[in-house]
XYZ file of C-alpha atoms in Angstrom:
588
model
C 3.966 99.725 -65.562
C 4.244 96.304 -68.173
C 1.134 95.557 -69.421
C -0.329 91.595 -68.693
C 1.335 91.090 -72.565
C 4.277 91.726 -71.367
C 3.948 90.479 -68.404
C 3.076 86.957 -70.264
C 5.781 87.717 -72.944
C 8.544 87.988 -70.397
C 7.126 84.406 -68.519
C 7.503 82.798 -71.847
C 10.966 84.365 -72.128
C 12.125 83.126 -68.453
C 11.607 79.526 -69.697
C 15.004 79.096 -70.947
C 17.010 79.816 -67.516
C 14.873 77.952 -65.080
C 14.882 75.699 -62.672
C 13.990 71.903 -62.730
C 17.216 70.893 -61.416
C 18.631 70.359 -58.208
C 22.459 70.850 -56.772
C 23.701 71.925 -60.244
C 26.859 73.455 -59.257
C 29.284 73.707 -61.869
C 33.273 73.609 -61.212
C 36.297 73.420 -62.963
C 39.154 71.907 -61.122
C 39.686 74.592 -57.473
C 38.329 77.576 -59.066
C 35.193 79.930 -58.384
C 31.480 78.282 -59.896
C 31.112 79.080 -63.260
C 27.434 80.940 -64.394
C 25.113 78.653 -64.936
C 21.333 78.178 -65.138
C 18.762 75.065 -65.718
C 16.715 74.576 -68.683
C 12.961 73.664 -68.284
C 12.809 70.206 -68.920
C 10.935 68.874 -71.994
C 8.050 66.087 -69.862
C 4.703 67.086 -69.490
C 2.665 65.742 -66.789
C -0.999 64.860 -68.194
C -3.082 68.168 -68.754
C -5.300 66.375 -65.801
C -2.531 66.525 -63.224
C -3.259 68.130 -60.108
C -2.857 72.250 -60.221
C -1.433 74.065 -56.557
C -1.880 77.406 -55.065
C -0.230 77.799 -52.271
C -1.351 81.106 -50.541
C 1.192 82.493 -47.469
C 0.118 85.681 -45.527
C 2.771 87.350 -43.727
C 2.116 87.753 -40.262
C -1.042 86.348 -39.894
C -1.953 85.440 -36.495
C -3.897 82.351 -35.404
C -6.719 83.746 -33.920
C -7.296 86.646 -37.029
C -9.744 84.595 -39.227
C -13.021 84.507 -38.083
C -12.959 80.299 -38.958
C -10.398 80.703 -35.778
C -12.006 82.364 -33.695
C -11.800 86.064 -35.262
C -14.785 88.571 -34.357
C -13.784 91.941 -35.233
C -12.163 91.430 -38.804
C -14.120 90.331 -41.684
C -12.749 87.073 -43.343
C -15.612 85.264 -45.136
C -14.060 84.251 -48.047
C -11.683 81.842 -46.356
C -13.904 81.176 -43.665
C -15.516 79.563 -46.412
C -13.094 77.170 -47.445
C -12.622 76.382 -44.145
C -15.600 75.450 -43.446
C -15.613 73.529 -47.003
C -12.163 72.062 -46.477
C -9.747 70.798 -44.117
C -8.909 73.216 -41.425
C -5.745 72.403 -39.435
C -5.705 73.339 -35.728
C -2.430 72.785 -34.930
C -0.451 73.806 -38.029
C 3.535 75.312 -37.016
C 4.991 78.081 -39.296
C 8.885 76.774 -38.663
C 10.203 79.735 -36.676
C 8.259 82.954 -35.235
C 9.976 85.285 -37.763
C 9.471 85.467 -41.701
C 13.008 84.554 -43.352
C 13.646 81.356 -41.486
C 9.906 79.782 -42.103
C 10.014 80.929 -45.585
C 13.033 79.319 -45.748
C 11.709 75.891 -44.087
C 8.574 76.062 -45.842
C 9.878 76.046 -49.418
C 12.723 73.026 -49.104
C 11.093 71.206 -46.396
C 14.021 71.388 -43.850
C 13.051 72.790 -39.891
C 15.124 75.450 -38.623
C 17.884 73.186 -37.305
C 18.652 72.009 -40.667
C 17.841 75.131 -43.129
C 20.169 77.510 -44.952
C 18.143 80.525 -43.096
C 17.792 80.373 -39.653
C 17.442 83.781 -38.963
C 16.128 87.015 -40.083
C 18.486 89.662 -42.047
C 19.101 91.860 -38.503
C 19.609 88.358 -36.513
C 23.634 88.138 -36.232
C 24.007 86.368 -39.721
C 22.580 88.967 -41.606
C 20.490 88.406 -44.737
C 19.868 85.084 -45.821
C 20.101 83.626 -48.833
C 19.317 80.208 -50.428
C 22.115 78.522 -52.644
C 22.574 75.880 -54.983
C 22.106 72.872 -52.688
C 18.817 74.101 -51.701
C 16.021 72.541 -52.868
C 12.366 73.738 -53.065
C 8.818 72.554 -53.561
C 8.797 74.588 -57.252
C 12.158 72.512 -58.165
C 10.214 69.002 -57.530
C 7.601 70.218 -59.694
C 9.448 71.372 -62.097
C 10.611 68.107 -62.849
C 7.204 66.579 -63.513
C 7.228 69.788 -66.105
C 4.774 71.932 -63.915
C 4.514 75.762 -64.743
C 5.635 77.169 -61.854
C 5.361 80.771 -60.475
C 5.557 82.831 -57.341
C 4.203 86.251 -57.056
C 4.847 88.891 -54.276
C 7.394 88.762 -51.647
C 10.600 86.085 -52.148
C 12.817 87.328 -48.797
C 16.667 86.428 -49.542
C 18.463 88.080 -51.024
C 20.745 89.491 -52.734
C 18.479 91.723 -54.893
C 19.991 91.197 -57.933
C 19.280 88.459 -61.046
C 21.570 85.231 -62.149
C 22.106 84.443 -58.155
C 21.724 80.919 -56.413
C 19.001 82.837 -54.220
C 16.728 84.259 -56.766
C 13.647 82.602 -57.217
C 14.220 82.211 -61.014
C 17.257 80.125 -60.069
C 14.673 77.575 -57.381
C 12.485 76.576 -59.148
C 10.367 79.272 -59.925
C 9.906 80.313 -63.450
C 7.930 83.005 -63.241
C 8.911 85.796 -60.262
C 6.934 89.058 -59.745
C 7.513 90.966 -56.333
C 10.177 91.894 -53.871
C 13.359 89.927 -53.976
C 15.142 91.219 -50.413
C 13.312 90.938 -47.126
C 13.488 94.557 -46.516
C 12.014 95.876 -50.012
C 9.079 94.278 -48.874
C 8.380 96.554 -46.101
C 7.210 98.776 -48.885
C 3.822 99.130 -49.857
C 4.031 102.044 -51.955
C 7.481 100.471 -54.082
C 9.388 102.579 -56.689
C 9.975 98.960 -58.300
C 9.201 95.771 -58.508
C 10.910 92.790 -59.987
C 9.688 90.332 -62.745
C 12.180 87.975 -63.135
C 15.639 89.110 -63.669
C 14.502 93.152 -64.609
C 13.931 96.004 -61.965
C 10.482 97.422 -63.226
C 10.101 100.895 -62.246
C 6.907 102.227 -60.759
C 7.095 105.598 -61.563
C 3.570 106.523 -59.863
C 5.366 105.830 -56.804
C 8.129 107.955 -57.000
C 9.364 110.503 -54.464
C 7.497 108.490 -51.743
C 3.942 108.922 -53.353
C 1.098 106.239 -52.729
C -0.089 105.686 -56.027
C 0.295 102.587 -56.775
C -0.683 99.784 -53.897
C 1.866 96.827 -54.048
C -1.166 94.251 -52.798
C -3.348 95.141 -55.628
C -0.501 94.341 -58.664
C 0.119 91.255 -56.804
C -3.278 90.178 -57.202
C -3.485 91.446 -60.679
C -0.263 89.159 -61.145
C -1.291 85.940 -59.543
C -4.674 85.873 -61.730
C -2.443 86.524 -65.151
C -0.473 83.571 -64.233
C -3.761 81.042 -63.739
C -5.084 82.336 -66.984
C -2.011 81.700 -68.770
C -1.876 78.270 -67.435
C -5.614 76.862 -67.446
C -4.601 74.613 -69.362
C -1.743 72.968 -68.287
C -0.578 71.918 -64.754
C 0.673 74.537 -62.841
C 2.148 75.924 -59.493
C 1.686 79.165 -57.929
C 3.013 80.685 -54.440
C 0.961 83.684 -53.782
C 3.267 85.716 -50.949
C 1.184 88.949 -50.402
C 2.725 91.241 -47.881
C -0.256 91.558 -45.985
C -0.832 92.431 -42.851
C 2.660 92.806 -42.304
C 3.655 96.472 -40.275
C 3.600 98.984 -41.596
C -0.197 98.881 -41.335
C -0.882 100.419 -44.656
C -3.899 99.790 -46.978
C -5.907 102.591 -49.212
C -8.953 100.267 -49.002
C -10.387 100.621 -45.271
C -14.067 99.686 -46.083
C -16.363 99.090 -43.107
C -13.682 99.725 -40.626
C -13.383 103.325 -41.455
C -15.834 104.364 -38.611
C -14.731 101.869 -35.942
C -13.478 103.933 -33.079
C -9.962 102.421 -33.258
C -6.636 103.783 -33.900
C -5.658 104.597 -37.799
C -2.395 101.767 -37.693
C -5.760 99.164 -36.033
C -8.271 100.152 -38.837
C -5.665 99.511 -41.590
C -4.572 96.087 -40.081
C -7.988 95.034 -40.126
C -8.199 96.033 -43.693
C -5.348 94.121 -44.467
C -6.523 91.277 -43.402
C -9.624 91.508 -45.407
C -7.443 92.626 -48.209
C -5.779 89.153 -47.906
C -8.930 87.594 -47.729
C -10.120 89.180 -50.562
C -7.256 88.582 -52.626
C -7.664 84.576 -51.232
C -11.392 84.998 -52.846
C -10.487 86.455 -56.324
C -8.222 83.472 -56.166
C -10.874 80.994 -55.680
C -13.762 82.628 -58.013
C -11.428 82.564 -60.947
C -10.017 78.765 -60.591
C -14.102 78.070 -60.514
C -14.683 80.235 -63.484
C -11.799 78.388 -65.497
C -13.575 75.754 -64.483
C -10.216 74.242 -62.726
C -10.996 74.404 -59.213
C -11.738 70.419 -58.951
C -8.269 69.417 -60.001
C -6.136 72.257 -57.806
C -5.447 72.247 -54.259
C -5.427 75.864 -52.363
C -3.256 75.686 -49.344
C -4.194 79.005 -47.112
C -1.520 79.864 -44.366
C 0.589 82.165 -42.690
C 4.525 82.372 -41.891
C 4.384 83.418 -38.096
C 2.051 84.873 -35.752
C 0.557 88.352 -35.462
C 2.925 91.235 -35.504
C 2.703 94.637 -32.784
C 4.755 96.900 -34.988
C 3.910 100.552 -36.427
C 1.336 101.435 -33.716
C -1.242 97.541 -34.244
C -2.661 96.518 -31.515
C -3.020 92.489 -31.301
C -4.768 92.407 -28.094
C -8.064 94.402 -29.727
C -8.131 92.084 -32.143
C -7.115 89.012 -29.649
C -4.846 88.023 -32.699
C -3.107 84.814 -31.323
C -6.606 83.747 -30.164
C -6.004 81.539 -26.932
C -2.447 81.106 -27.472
C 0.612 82.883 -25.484
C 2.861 84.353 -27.745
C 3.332 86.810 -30.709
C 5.569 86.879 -33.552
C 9.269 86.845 -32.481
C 8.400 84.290 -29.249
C 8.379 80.361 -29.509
C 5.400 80.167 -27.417
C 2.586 78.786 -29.156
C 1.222 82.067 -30.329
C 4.788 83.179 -32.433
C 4.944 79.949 -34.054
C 1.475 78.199 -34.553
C -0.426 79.716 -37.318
C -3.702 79.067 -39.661
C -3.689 76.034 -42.335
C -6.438 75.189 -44.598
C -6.288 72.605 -47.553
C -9.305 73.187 -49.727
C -9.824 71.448 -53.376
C -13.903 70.699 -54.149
C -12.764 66.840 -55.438
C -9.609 66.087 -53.815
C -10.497 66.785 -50.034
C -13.135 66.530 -47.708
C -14.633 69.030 -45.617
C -13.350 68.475 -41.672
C -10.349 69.229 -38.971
C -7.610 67.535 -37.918
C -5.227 68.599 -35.205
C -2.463 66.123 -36.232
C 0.372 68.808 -35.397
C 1.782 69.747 -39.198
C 4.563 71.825 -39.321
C 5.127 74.137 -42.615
C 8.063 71.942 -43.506
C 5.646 69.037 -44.965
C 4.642 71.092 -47.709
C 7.217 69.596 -50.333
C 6.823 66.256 -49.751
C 3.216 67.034 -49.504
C 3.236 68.804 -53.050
C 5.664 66.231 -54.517
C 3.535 63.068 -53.489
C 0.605 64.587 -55.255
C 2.290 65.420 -58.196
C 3.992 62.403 -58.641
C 7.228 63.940 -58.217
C 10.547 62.634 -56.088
C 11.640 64.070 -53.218
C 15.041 64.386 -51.229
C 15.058 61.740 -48.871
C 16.731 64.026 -46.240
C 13.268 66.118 -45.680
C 12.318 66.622 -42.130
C 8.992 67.343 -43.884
C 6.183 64.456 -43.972
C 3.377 64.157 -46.696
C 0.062 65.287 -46.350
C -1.062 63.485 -49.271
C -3.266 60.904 -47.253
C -4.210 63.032 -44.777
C -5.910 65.270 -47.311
C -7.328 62.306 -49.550
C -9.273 61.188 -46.292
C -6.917 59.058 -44.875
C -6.568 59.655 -40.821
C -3.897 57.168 -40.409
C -0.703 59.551 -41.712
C 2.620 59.818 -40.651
C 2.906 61.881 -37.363
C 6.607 63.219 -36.424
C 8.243 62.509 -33.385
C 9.030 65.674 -32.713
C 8.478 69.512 -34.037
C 11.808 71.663 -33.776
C 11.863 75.492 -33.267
C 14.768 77.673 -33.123
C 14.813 81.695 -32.540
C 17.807 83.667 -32.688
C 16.781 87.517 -33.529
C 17.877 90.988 -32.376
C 14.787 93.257 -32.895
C 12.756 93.288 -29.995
C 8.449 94.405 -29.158
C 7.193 95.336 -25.810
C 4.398 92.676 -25.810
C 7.090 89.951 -27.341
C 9.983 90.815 -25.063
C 7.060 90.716 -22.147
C 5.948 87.290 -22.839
C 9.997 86.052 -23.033
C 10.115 87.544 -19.853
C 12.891 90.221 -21.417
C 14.612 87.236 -22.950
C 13.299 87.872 -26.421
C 17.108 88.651 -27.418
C 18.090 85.944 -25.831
C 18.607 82.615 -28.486
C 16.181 80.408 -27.918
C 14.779 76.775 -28.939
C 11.234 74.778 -28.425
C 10.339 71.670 -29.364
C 7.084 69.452 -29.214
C 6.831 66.310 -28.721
C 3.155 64.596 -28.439
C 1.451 66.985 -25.886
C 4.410 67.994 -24.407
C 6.325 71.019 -25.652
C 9.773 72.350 -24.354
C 11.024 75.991 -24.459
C 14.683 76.789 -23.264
C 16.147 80.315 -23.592
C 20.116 80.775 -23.947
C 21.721 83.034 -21.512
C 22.661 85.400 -24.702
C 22.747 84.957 -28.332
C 24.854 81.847 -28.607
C 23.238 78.651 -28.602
C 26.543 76.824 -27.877
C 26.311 77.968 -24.304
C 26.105 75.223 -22.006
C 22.845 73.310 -21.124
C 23.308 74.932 -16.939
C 23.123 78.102 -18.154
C 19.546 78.212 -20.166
C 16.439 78.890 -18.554
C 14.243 75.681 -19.739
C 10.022 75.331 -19.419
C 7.844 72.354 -19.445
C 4.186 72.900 -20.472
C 1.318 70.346 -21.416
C -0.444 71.623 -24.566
C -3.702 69.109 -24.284
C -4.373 70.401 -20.699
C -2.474 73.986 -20.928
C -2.692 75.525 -24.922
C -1.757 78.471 -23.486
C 1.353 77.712 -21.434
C 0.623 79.411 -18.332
C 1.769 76.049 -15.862
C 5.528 75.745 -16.600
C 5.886 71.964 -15.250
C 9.698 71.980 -15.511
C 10.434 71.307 -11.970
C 7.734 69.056 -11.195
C 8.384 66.939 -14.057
C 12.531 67.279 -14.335
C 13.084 63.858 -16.593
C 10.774 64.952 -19.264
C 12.345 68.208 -19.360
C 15.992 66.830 -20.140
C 14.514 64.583 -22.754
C 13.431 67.307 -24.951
C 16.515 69.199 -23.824
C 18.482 66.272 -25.400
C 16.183 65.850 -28.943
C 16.640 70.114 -29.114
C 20.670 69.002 -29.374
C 20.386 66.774 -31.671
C 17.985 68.618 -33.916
C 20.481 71.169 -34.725
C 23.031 70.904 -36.960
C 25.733 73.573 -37.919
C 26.065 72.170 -41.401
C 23.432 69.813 -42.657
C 24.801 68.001 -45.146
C 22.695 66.848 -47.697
C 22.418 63.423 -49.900
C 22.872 64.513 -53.455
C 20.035 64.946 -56.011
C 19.026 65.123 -59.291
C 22.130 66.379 -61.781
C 25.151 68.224 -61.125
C 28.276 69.075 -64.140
C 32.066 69.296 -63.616
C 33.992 71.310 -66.101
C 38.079 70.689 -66.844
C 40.095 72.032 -69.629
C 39.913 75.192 -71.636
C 40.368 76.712 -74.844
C 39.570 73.829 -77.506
C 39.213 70.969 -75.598
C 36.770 70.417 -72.080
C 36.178 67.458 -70.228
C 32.558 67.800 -68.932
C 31.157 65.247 -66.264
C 27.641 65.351 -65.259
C 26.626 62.718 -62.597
C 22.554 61.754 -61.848
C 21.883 61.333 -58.201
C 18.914 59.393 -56.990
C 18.582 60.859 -53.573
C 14.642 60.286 -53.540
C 13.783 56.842 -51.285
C 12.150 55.278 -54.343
C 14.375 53.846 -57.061
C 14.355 55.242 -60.911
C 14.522 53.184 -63.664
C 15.975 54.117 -67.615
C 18.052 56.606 -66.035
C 19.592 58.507 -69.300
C 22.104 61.696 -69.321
C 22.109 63.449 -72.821
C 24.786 66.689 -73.572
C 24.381 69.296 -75.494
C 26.954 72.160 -76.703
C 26.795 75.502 -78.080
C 28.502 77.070 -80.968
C 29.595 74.519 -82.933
C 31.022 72.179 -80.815
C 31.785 68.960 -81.091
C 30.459 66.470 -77.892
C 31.627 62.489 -77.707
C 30.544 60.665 -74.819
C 33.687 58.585 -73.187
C 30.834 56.550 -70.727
C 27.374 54.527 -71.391
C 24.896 57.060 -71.039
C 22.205 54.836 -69.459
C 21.424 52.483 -67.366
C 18.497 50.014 -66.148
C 18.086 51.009 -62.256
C 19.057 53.775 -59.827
C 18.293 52.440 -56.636
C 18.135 55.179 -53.622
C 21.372 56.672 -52.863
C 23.058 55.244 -56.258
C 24.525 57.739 -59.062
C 24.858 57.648 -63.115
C 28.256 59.466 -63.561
C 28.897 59.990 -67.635
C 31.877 61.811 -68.776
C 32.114 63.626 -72.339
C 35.080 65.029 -74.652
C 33.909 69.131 -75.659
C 36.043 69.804 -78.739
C 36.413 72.417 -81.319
C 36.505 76.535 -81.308
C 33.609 78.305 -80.498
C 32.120 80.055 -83.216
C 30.770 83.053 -81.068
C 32.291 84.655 -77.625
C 29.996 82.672 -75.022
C 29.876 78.848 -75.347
C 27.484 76.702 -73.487
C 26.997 72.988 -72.762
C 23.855 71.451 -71.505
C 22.732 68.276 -69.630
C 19.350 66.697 -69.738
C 18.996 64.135 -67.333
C 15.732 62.025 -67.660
C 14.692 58.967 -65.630
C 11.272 56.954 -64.301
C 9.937 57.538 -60.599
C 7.292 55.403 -59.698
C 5.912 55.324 -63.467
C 6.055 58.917 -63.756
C 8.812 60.751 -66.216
C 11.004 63.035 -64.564
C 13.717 65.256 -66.365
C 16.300 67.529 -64.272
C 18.932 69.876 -66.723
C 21.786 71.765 -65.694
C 23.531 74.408 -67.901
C 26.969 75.806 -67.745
C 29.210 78.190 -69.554
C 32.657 76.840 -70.981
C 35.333 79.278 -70.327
């Protein structure tokens, strides 16, 4: 295995061909993208700028930490932030399955609007992010954040230099499992950092050698040490307690007179909450832990795979529902916001879905955001404000093959059935398709009615007693999904025409924040000798929201090597803050 030097020696090499940009296709005339990467832009936010860990478990149910409710599993490490910070209780992973909410979670868009809806065995197949997907680490990026994610990504393809790799969203530091099923693997062969397959030799031949949970953790505190000292971002992804219930470190629940799949879940669990500890302890050692926010969540709820019982651990706590259903139980999961100076101990049960994590992160880092979010900020919410933005509506959407007992049970043997919920106030909707597609017509789902304030557990289904309110969330479910959402453009995208000795390259700046930026400038840059004349101004004073600064540029003379490159810098002023976004593209 790469020792932390290398580790660190291969982040510092990754800074070259990653992401601050958003939307930076690259085309010449009708033909195929060309390769391309993004630069790390040159600003630096001040070295007091607020640090983020955000911390997602995978599969953790609502009711499995004991500041939840939990009894049987040990969790006092986050029960401690909890208690010390803001503890959501009625916080909504974006779908009940992990590909779709990761999906949502990092660019801010529910599942009606995100490139993933669905998991890789859903009838799409694997997803995978692309170029007009933006995330929370891309934002940051732009504000010149470190930024880093460490354990499992979820789309694939598992390969480097792709539109879905983390390197290429945001993320300039990767260590973990690229494809969705790779990380069923505790006991990996490999592991990726960055671009390179890194063997794990230990674990060859199917030996259990090396645990996958404990290099993550090893990871994740590398990368805060190597950025103490300068703002960063981190997305800790852990695989834990996701089936199959697997951990070498069973502690205290050894002896417990459960089944061997039960005592290992538990131990994941404390395994995550360990892992959320080590976390903690070291950003108080570095002395940073006053000027980060930890975010502590989970992507769906608890999981019955590989022999786990949920019911002896009670693992959606009052809710109905396990991972894979809509009912509250699949989709609502844990959320605490803990940072010693920034926010006050307390709860709110404003109901937060997943996707207002970017503008959340943005706000605080004084970054711009797409306008086109379906994601709200947190920011004055977790400053101490109580009077924040509140949706009209939550949107859910489940399309998925694989099928558990308990799951399928609740669904009433629709779980392969498409289906959609949505919330609205108190009152949440949950319609089921009469098969897999969701274009069937409304007479042909099966749609329920329930009252969360009175009902949390959606046993009264008040769909024929209350017949108009049903329809109306019938009719917001419509138009909350899209087919192709189509986004407003943002930050800086290059067109390539020509060849040989001479290019045309246009790169146009798009304000698609809802803030206007002021001394917008583009800048080029080209490899190997040659030549670059701007045919446009370069600048201007104001980019008011929706407004673009298009610059066009002559590229002349040979190359003086085989690969030629031009680059754009972008830079501009959001709300007093300097914000750069680059874009890099080969020349044929």
């Amino acid at each position: 295995m790469p020792s932390r030097r290398r580790f660190l020696a291969g982040s510092a090499a990754a800074l070259g061909a990653s992401g601050g940009a958003a939307g930076c296709e690259a085309h010449d005339g009708e033909a195929a993208p060309r390769k391309q990467a993004s630069a790390v832009p040159a600003v630096r936010p001040p070295a007091s700028a607020l640090n983020f860990v955000v911390i997602l478990a995978d599969d953790l149910g609502y009711g499995e930490l004991g500041s939840y409710g939990q009894k049987l599993i040990h969790t006092p490490r986050i029960d401690a932030l909890a208690a010390e910070g803001l503890r959501f209780t009625d916080a909504y992973a974006a779908a009940p399955v992990c590909a779709p909410s990761r999906c949502s979670l990092l660019t801010g868009l529910h599942s009606g609007h995100a490139t993933v809806r669905e998991n890789p065995w859903g009838p799409g197949g694997q997803g995978a992010l692309t170029d007009r997907d933006f995330t929370f680490a891309q934002a940051l990026r732009a504000r010149g954040y470190r930024t880093g994610i460490i354990g499992k990504w979820g789309f694939g393809p598992e390969e480097p230099d792709q539109p879905s790799h983390p390197n290429s969203r945001g993320f300039e530091e990767f260590y973990g499992y690229i494809s969705h099923h790779h990380a069923h693997d505790y006991y990996p062969a490999y592991l990726w950092h960055n671009g390179t397959r890194q063997e794990i030799p230990a674990n060859r031949g199917g030996a259990r050698a090396v645990y996958a949970p404990d290099l993550i953790q090893e990871r994740s505190l590398d990368f805060i040490d190597a950025h103490k000292d300068e703002p960063f971002l981190l997305c800790l992804a852990p695989t834990v307690p996701h089936a199959p219930s697997r951990d070498p470190h069973l502690g205290t629940y050894a002896d417990r007179p459960w089944s061997r799949p039960d005592k290992a879940h538990a131990a994941q669990v404390t395994t995550f909450d360990t892992l959320v500890g080590k976390v903690a302890d070291r950003l108080t050692d570095l002395g940073i832990a006053q000027r980060t926010l930890v975010l502590v969540t989970s992507d769906n709820g608890p999981h019955e795979e590989g022999g786990t019982d949920p019911e002896l651990f009670d693992g959606n706590g009052p809710l109905r529902g396990y991972k894979r259903n809509l009912y509250e139980g699949g989709i609502r999961v844990p959320l605490i916001a803990w940072s010693p100076k920034l926010v006050a101990s307390g709860t709110t049960a404003r109901p937060t879905p997943l996707t207002d994590l970017l503008p959340t992160l943005a706000e605080l880092a004084g970054a711009p955001a797409p306008s086109d979010l379906d994601g709200l900020s947190l920011a004055p919410l977790l400053r101490g404000t109580r009077d924040v933005a509140r949706h009209d509506h939550l949107y859910f959407y489940r399309n998925h093959s694989g099928v558990t007992p308990r799951a399928d049970a609740v669904d009433h043997g629709r779980a392969r059935r498409a289906a959609e919920a949505l919330r609205r106030g108190d009152l949440k909707a949950v319609r089921f398709a009469p098969g897999q597609d969701r274009r069937a017509p409304d007479d042909g789902w099966d749609v329920e009615l329930y009252d969360l304030a009175k009902d949390p557990g959606e046993q009264d289904d008040l769909a024929a007693a209350r017949p108009a309110e049903a329809d109306a969330l019938v009719r917001l479910m419509r138009a909350s999904w899209t087919d192709a959402y189509e986004r407003s453009p943002f930050g800086v995208t290059l067109h390539v025409a020509g060849g040989g000795g001479e290019f045309t390259v246009t790169a146009t700046l798009a304000n698609g924040s809802a803030r206007p930026w002021t001394a917008p400038r583009l800048a080029l840059t080209a490899s190997n000798g040659r030549r670059v004349r701007a045919l446009d101004a370069v600048t201007t004073d104001r980019l008011a929201t929706g407004e673009r600064l298009t610059v066009r540029w002559a590229v002349t003379g040979t190359a003086a090597g085989s690969d030629s490159w031009v680059t754009c810098r972008a830079t501009a002023t959001h709300a007093g803050a300097a914000v750069t976004y680059t874009a890099r593209t080969a020349l044929g």
